[in-house]
Tab-separated table of C-alpha atoms in Angstrom:
chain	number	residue	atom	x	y	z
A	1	UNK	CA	22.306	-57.616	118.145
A	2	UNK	CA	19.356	-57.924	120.609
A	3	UNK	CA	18.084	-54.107	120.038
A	4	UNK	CA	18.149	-55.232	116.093
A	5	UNK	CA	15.825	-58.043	117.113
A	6	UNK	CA	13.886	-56.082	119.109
A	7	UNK	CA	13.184	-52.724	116.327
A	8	UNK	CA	12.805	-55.522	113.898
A	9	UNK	CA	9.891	-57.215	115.635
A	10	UNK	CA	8.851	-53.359	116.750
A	11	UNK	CA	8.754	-52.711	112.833
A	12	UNK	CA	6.445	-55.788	111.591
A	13	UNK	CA	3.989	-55.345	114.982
A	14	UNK	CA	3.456	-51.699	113.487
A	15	UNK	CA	3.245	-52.614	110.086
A	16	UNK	CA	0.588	-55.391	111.510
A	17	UNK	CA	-1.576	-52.491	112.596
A	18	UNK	CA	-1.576	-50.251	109.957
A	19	UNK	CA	-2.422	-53.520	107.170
A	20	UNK	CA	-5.119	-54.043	109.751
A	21	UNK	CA	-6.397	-50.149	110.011
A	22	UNK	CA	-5.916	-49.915	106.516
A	23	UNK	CA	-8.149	-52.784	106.151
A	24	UNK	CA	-10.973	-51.608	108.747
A	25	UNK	CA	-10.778	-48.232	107.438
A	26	UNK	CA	-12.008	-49.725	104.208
A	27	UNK	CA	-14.138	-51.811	105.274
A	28	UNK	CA	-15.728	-48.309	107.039
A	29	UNK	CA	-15.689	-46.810	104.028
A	30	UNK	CA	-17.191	-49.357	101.822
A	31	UNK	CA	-20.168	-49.830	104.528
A	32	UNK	CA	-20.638	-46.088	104.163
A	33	UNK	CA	-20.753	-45.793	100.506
A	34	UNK	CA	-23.302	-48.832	100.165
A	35	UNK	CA	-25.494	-46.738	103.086
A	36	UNK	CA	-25.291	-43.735	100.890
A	37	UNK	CA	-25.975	-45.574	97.641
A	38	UNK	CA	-29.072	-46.373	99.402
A	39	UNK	CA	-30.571	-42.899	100.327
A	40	UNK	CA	-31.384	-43.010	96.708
A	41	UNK	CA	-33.281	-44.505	94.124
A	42	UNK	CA	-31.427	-45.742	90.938
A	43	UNK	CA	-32.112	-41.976	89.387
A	44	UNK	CA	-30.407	-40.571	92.116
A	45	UNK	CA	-33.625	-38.936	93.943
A	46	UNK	CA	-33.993	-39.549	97.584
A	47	UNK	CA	-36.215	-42.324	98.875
A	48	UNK	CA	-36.970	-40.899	101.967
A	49	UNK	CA	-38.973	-37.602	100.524
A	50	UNK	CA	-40.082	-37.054	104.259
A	51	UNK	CA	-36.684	-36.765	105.865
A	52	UNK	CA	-35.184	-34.821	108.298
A	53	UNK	CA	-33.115	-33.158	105.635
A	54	UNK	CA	-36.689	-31.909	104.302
A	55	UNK	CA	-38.046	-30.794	107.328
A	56	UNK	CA	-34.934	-28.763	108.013
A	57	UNK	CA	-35.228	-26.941	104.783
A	58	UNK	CA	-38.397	-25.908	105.340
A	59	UNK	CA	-38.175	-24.703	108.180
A	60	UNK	CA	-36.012	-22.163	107.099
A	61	UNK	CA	-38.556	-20.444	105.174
A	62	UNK	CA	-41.510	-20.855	107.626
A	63	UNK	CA	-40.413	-17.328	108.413
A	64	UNK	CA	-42.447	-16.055	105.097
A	65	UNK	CA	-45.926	-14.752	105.422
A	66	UNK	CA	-48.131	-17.547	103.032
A	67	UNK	CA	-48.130	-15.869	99.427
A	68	UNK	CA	-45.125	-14.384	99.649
A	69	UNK	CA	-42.187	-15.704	97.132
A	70	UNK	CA	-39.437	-17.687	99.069
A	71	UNK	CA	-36.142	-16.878	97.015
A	72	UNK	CA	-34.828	-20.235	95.484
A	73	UNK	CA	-37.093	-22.298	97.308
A	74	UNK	CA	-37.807	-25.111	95.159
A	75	UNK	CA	-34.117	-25.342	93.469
A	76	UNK	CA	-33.013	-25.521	97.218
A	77	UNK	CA	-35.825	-28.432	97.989
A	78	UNK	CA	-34.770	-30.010	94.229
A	79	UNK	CA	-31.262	-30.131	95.101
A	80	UNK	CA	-31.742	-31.692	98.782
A	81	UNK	CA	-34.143	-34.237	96.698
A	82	UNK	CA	-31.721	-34.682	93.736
A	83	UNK	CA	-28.062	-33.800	94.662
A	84	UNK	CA	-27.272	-33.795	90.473
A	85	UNK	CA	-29.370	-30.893	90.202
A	86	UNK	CA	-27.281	-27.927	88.326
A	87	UNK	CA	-30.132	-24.766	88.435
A	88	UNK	CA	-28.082	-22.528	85.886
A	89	UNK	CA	-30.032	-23.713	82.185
A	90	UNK	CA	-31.575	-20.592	80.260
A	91	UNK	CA	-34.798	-20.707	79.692
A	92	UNK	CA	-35.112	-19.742	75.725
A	93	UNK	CA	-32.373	-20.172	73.338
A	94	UNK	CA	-30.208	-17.162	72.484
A	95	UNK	CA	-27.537	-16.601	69.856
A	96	UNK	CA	-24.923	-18.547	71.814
A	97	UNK	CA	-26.630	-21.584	71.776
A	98	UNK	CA	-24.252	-23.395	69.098
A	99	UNK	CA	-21.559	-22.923	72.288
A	100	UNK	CA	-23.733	-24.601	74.727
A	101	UNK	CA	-22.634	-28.428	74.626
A	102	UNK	CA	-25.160	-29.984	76.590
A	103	UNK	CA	-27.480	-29.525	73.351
A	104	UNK	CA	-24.765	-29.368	70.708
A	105	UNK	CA	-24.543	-33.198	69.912
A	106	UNK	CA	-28.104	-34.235	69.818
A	107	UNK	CA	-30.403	-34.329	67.191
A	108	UNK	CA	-34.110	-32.876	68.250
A	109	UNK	CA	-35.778	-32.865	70.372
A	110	UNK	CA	-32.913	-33.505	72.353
A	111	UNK	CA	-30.746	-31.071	70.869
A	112	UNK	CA	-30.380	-28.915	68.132
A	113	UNK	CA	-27.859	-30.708	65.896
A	114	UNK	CA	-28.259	-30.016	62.344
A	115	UNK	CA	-30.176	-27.021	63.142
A	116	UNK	CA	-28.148	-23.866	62.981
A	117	UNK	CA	-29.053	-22.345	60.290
A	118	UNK	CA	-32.429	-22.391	60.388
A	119	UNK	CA	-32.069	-21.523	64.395
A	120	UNK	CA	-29.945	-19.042	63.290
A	121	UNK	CA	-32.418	-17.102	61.177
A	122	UNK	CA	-35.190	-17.279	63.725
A	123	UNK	CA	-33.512	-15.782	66.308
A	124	UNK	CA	-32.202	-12.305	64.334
A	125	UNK	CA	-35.762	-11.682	63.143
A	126	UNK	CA	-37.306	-12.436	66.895
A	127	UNK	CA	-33.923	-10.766	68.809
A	128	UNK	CA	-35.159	-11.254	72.145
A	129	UNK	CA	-34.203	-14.375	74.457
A	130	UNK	CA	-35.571	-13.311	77.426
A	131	UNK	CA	-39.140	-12.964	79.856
A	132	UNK	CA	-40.326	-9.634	79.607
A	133	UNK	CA	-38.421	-6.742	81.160
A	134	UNK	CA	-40.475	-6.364	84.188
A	135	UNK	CA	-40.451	-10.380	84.885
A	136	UNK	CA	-36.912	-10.522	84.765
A	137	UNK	CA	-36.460	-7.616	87.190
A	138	UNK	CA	-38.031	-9.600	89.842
A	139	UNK	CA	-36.262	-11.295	92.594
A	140	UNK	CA	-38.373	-13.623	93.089
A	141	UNK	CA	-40.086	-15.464	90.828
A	142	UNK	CA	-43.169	-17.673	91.437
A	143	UNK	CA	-44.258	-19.816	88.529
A	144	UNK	CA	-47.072	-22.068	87.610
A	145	UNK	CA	-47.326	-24.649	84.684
A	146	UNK	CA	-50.974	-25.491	83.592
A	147	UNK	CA	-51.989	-28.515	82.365
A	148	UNK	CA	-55.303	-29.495	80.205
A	149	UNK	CA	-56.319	-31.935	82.351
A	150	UNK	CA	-60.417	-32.357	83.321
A	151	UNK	CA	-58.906	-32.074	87.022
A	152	UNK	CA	-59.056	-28.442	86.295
A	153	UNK	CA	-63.430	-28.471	86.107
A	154	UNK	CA	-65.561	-26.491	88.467
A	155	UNK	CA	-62.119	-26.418	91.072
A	156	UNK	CA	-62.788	-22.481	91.158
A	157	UNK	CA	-59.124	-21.854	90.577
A	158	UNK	CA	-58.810	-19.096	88.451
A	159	UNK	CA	-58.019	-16.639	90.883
A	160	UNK	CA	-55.294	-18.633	92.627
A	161	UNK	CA	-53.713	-19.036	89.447
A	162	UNK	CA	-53.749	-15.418	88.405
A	163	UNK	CA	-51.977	-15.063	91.455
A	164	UNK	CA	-48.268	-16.660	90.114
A	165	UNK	CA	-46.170	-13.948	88.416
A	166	UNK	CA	-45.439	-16.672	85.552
A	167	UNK	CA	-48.446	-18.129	84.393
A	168	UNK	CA	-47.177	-21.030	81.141
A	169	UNK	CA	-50.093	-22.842	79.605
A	170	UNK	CA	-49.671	-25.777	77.257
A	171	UNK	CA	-50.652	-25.971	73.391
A	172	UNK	CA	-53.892	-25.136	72.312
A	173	UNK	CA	-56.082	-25.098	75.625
A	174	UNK	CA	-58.251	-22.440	75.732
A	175	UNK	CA	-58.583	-19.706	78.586
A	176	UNK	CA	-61.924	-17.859	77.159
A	177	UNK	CA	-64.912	-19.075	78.930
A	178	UNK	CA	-62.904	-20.940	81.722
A	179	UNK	CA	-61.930	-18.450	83.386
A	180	UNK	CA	-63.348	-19.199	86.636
A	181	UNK	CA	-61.556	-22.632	86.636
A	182	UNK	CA	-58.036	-22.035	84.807
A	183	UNK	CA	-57.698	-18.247	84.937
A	184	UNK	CA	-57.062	-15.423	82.550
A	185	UNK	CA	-53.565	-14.643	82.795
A	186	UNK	CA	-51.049	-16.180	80.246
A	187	UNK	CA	-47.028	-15.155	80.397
A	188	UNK	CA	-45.914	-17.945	78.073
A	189	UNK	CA	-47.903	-20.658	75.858
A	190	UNK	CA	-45.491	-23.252	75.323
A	191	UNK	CA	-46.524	-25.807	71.835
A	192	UNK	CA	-45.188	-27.393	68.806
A	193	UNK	CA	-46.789	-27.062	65.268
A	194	UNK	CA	-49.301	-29.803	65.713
A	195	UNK	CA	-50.577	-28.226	69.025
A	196	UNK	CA	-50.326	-24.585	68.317
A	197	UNK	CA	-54.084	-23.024	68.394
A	198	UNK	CA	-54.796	-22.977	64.747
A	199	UNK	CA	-58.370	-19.991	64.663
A	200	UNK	CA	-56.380	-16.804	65.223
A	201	UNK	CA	-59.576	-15.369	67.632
A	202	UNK	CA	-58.431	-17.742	70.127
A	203	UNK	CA	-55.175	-16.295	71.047
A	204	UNK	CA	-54.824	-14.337	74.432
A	205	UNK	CA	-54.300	-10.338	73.625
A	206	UNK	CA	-50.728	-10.814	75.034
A	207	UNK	CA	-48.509	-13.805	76.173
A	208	UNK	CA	-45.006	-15.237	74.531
A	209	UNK	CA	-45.209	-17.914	71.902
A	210	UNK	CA	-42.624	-20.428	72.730
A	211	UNK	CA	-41.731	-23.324	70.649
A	212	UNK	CA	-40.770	-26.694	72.039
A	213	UNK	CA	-38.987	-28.456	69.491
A	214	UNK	CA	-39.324	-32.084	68.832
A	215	UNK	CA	-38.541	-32.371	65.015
A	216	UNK	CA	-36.060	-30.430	62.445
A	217	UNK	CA	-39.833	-29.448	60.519
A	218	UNK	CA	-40.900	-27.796	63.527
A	219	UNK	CA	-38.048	-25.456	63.491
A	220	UNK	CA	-38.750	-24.550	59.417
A	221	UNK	CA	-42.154	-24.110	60.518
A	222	UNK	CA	-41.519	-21.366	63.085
A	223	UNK	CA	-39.333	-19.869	60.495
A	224	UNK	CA	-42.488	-19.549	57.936
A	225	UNK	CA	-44.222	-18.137	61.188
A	226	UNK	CA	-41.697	-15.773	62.046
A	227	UNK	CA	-41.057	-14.192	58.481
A	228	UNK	CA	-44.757	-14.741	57.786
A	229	UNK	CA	-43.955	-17.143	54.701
A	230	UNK	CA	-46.570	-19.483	53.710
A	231	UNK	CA	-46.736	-22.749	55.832
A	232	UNK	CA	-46.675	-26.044	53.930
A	233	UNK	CA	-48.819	-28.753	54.856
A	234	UNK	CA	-46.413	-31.335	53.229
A	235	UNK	CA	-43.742	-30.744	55.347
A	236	UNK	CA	-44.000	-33.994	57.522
A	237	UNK	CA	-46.824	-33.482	60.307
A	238	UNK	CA	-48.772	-35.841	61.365
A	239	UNK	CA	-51.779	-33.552	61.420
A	240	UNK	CA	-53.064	-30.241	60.631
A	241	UNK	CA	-50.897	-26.861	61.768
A	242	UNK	CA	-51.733	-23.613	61.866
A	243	UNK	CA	-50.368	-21.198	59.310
A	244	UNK	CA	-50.202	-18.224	60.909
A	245	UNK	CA	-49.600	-17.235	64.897
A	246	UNK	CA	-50.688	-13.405	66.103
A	247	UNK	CA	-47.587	-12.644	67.311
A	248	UNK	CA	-44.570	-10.348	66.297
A	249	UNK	CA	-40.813	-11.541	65.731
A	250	UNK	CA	-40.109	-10.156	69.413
A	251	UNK	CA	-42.824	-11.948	70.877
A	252	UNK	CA	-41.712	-15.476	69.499
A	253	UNK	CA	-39.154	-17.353	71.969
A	254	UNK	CA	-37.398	-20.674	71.275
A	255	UNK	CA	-37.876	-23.081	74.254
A	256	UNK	CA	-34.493	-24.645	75.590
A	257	UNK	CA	-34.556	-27.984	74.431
A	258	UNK	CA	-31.971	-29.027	77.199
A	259	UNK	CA	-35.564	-29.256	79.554
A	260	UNK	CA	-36.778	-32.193	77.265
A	261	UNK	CA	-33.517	-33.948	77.390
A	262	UNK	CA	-33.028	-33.547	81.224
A	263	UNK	CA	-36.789	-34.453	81.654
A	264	UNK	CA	-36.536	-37.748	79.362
A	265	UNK	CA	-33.087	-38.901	80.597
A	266	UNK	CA	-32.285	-37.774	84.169
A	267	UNK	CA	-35.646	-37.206	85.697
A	268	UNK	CA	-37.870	-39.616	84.431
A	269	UNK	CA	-35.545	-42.376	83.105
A	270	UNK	CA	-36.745	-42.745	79.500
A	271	UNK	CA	-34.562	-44.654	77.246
A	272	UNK	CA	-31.471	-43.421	76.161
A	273	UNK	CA	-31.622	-45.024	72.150
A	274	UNK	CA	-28.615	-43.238	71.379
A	275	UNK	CA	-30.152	-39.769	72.138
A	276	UNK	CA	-32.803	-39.946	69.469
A	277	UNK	CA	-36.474	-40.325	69.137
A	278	UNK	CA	-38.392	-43.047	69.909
A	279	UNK	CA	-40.800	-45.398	71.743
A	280	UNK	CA	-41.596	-44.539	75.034
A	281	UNK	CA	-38.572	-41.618	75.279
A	282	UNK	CA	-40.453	-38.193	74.841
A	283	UNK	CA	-41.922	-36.243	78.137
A	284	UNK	CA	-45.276	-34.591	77.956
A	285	UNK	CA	-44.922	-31.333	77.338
A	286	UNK	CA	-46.498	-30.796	80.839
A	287	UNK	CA	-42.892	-32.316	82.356
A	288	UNK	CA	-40.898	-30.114	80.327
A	289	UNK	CA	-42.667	-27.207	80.750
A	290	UNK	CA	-42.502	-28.548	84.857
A	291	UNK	CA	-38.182	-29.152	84.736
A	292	UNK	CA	-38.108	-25.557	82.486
A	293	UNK	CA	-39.497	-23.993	86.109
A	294	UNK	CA	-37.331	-25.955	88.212
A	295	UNK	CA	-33.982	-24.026	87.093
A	296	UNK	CA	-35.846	-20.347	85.945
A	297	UNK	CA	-38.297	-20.043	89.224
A	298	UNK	CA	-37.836	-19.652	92.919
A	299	UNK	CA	-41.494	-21.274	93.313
A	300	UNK	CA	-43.006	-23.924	90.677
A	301	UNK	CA	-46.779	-25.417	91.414
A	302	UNK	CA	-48.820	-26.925	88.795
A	303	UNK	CA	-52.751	-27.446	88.156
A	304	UNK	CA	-54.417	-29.851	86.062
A	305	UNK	CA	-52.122	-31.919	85.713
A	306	UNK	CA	-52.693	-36.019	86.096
A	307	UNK	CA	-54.969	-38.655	84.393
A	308	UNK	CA	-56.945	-40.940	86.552
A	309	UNK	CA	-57.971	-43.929	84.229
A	310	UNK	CA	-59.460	-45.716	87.255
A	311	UNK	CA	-62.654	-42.869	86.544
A	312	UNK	CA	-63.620	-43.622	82.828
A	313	UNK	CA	-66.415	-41.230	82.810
A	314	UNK	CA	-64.530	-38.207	83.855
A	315	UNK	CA	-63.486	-35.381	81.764
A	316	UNK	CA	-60.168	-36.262	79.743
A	317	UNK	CA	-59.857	-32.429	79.500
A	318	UNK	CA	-61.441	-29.354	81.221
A	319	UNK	CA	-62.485	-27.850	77.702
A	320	UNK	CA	-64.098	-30.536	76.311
A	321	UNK	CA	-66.759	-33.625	76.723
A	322	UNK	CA	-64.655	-36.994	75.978
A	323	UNK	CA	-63.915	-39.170	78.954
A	324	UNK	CA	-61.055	-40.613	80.347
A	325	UNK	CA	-61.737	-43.894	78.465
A	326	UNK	CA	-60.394	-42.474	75.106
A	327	UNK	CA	-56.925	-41.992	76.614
A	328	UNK	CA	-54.814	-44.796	74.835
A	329	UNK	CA	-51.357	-46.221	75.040
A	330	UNK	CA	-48.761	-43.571	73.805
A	331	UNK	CA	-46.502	-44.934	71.240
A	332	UNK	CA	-43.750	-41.795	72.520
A	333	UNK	CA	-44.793	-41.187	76.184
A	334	UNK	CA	-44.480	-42.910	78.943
A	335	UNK	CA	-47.284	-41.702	81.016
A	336	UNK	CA	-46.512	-44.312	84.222
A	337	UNK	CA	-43.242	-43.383	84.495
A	338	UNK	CA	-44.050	-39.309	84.060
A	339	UNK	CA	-46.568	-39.864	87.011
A	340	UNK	CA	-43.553	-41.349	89.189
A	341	UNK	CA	-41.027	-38.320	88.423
A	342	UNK	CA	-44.051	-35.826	89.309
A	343	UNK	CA	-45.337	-37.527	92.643
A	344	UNK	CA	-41.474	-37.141	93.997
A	345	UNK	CA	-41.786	-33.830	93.417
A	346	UNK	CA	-45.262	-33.349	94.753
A	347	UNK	CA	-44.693	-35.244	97.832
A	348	UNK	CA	-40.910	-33.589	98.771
A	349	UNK	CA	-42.627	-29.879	98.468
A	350	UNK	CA	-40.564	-28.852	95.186
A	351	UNK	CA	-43.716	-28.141	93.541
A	352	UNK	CA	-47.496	-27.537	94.913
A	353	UNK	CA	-50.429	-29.246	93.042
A	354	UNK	CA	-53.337	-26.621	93.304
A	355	UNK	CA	-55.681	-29.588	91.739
A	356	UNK	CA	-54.509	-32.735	93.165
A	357	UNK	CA	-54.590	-34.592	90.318
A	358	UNK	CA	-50.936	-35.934	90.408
């Protein structure tokens, strides 16, 4: 009867200690998960860009000589910065692209919901998806995005930014008779209808036309380009477009809208509305273009990017003569919140600012 005492007692002492290990285990746990939770920002980017973690990344690639391409550097950096990065997102659309779910179930620019057909027809007159050949037999790839901004003026960077195998310029800026500041190499001018350069003399000899997007007319109107149909001005712009593009079916790509929806929702923190259009939830296409290089280049750096309205008589643009004091509030971007997403980057190494505007 005694040893039954005894195991009983035995028995609850144990169980005592494993409630209470249980419990402090936890408790461990708990503790640990709030620390993590605050490593990062409500996003989900690091708040300490200058960390160790950092440091030790790039100091695996101090090895390179300075100019030479460091294989998946900046996804590496992006996904130390951001652990939700996923790199794999093709650049251009391709005839898959109904399969591809990400896009499937939102409406443009988001998406391409409700756009198949026309989609459809675009892409078996332009049949390639793709950079060119020789770009996509490189295995390394460094990349630069170049913005319109008057950053850009008498910075002499021309040169350096001939340098980058990828060279994407935005919209309509010109390169003739800048050359000094923004270079003469384009790979890929990414615009929409509004923004496409509109006097056909203006057009590099050879780059990619790439469409970004952000309305169901701006696909009809690369189909008019495309099959070289007339363009109609009533078909809901809100400004003047240009009716023909120098380019042939094979040199016409379709931008990935996935880049506008990962820049808007997961990078920048736009709001959500249901995944549709409206105030204050549509990057710049200098941030799409920027998260488009982030998953297709192995180096990303950007020039001429940033808007300082604390100068109202500098240049709003590099091209042109009106200041900084005609930039208004944007009724679709959010230009504060843009200039948050792109300092993280800047500041963590994931992408080099040649003008130091951001």
């Amino acid at each position: 009867m005694g040893i039954l005492i005894f195991m009983r007692n035995l028995l609850l002492v144990l169980c005592l200690f494993l409630v209470l290990g249980f419990l402090y285990y936890s408790a461990w746990k708990l503790h640990l998960l709030r620390w993590e939770d605050t490593k990062y920002d409500h996003l989900g980017f690091l708040l300490k860009l200058d960390s160790r973690l950092l440091v030790e990344l790039a100091a695996k690639y101090a090895n390179f000589t300075e100019g030479v391409c460091k294989p998946g550097y900046a996804s590496a950096l992006m996904t130390t910065i951001f652990p939700k990065f996923s790199k794999p997102a093709p650049m251009f659309l391709d005839d898959s692209f109904r399969k591809w779910t990400r896009i499937r179930n939102f409406f443009p620019p988001f998406g391409v919901k409700g756009q198949d057909n026309l989609i459809k027809a675009i892409l078996s007159a332009t049949k390639e998806y793709r950079l060119t050949p020789a770009l996509d037999s490189l295995s390394c790839r460094r990349c630069i995005i170049v913005g319109n901004g008057g950053v850009l003026a008498n910075k002499s960077l021309g040169s350096k930014i001939d340098d980058y195998e990828v060279v994407v310029r935005l919209n309509s800026a010109p390169v003739k008779g800048f050359e000094k500041d923004v270079g003469s190499k384009t790979t890929l001018r990414i615009t929409y209808p509004e923004g496409a350069i509109q006097k056909l003399e203006q057009y590099e000899k050879k780059s990619l036309f790439v469409l970004a997007g952000f309305k169901w007319q701006d696909f009809k109107w690369l189909k008019y380009i495309v099959y070289k149909e007339k363009v109609s001005a009533s078909d809901g712009f809100w400004k003047s477009v240009a009716t023909r593009v120098p380019r042939e079916p094979h040199e016409i790509r379709i931008l990935n809208p996935y880049f506008i929806q990962e820049a808007a929702f997961t990078f920048i923190g736009l709001p959500f509305n249901n995944g549709m259009m409206g105030r204050g939830n549509i990057p710049t296409l200098g941030s799409v273009a920027v998260t488009m290089a982030l998953h297709n280049c192995d180096e990303v750096a950007v020039a001429g990017f940033g808007y300082d309205t604390s100068t109202p008589n500098a240049p709003l643009h590099y091209y042109e003569t009106i200041k900084m004091s005609a930039i208004k509030e944007s009724w679709t971007h959010n230009i504060q919140r843009e200039k948050e997403f792109l300092r993280k980057l800047v500041k963590s190494g994931v992408i080099t600012d040649l003008s130091h505007g951001i």
